[in-house]
PDB file of C-alpha atoms in Angstrom:
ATOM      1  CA  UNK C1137     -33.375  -7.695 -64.928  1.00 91.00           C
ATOM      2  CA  UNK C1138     -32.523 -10.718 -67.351  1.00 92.00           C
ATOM      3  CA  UNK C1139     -29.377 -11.947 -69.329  1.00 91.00           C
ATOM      4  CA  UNK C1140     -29.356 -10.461 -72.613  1.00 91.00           C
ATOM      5  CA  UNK C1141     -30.341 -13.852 -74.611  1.00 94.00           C
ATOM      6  CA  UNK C1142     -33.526 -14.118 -72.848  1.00 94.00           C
ATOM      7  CA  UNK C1143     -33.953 -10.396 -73.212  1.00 95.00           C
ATOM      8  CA  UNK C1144     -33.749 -11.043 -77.182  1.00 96.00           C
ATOM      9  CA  UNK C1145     -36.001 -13.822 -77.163  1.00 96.00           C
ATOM     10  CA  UNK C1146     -38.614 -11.777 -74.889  1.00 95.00           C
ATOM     11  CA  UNK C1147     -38.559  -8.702 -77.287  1.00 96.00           C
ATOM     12  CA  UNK C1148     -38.674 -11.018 -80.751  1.00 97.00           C
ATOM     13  CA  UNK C1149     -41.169 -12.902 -79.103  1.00 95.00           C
ATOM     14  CA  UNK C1150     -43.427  -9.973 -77.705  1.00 95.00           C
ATOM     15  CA  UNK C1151     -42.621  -7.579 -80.855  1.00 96.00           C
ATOM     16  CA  UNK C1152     -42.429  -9.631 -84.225  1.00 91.00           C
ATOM     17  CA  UNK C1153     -39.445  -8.119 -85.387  1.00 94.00           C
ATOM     18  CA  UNK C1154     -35.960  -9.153 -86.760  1.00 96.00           C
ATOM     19  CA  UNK C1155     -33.172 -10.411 -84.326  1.00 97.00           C
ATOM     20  CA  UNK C1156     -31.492  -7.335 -86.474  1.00 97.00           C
ATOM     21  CA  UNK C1157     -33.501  -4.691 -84.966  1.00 97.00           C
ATOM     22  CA  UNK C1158     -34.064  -6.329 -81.808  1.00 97.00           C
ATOM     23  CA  UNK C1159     -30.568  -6.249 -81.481  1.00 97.00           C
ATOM     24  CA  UNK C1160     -30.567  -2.731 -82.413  1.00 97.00           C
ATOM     25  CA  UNK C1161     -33.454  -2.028 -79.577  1.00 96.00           C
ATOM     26  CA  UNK C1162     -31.646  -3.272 -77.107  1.00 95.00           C
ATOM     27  CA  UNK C1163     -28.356  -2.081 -77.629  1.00 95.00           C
ATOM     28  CA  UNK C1164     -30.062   1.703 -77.479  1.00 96.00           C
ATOM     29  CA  UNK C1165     -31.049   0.921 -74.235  1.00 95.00           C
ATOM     30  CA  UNK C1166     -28.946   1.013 -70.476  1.00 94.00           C
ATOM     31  CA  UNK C1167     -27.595  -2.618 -70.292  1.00 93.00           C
ATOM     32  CA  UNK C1168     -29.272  -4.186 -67.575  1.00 91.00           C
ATOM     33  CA  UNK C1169     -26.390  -4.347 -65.416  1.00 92.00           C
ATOM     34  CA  UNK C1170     -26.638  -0.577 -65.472  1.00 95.00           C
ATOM     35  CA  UNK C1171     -29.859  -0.272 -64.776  1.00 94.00           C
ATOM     36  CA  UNK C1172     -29.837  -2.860 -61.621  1.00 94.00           C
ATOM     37  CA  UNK C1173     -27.136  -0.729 -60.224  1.00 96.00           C
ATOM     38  CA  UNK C1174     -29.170   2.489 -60.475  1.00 97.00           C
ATOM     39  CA  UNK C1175     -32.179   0.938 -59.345  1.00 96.00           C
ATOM     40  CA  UNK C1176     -33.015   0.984 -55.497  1.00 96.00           C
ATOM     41  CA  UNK C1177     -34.490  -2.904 -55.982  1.00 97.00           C
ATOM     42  CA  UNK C1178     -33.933  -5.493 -58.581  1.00 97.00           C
ATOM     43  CA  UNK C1179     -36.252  -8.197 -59.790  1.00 97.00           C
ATOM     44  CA  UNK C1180     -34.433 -11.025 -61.577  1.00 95.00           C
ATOM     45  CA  UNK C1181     -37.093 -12.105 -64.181  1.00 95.00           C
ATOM     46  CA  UNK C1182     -34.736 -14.634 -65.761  1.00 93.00           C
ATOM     47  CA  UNK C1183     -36.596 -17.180 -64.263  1.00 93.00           C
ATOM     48  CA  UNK C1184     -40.559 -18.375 -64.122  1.00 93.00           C
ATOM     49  CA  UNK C1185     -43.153 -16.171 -63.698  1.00 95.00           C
ATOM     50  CA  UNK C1186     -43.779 -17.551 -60.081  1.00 97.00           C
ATOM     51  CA  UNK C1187     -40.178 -16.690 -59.544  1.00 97.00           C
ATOM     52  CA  UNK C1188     -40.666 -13.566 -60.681  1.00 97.00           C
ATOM     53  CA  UNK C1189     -43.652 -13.196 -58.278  1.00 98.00           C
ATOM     54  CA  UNK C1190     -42.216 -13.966 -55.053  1.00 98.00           C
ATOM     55  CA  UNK C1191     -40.040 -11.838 -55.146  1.00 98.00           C
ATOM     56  CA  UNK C1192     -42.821  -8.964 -56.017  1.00 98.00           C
ATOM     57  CA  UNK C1193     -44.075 -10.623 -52.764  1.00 98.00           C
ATOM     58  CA  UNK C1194     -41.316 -10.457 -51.053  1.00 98.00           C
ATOM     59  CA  UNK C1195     -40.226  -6.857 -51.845  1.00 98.00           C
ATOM     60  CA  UNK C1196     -43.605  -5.934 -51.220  1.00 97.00           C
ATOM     61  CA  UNK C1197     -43.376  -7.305 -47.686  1.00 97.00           C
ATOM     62  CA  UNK C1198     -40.389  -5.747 -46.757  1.00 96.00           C
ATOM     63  CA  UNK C1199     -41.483  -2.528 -47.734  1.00 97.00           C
ATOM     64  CA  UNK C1200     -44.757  -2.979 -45.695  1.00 97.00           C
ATOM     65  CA  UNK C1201     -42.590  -4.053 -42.861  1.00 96.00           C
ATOM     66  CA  UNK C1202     -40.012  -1.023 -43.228  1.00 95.00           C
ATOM     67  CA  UNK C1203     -43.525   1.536 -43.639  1.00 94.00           C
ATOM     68  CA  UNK C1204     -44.998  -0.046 -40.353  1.00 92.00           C
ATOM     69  CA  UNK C1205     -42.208   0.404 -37.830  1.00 85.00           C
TER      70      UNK C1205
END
């Protein structure tokens, strides 16, 4: 899950298409508050890669942890 601007950014960047449509992408999807709340884990990727991977890791971990009790 990320704020909406760097969701924009990340989908003009990745796609090569108008901040129109990329606008219009987005707002056909579940805003990402919506989706955090349905999900069962949420990975902030607002922030640097490595961010983003430690807490892969970490989730990972616990899950290993909760599997091997």
């Amino acid at each position: 899950v990320c704020p909406p601007d760097v969701q924009l950014r990340r989908v003009l960047e990745r796609d090569r298409m108008t901040e129109e449509e990329a606008r219009q992408r987005i707002a056909a999807q579940l805003p990402a508050e919506e989706k955090a709340a349905r999900g069962d884990f949420v990975i902030l990727t607002e922030g640097s890669k490595l961010d983003t991977d430690r807490q892969v890791d970490e989730l990972i971990a616990k899950l290993h942890d909760s599997l091997t009790r």
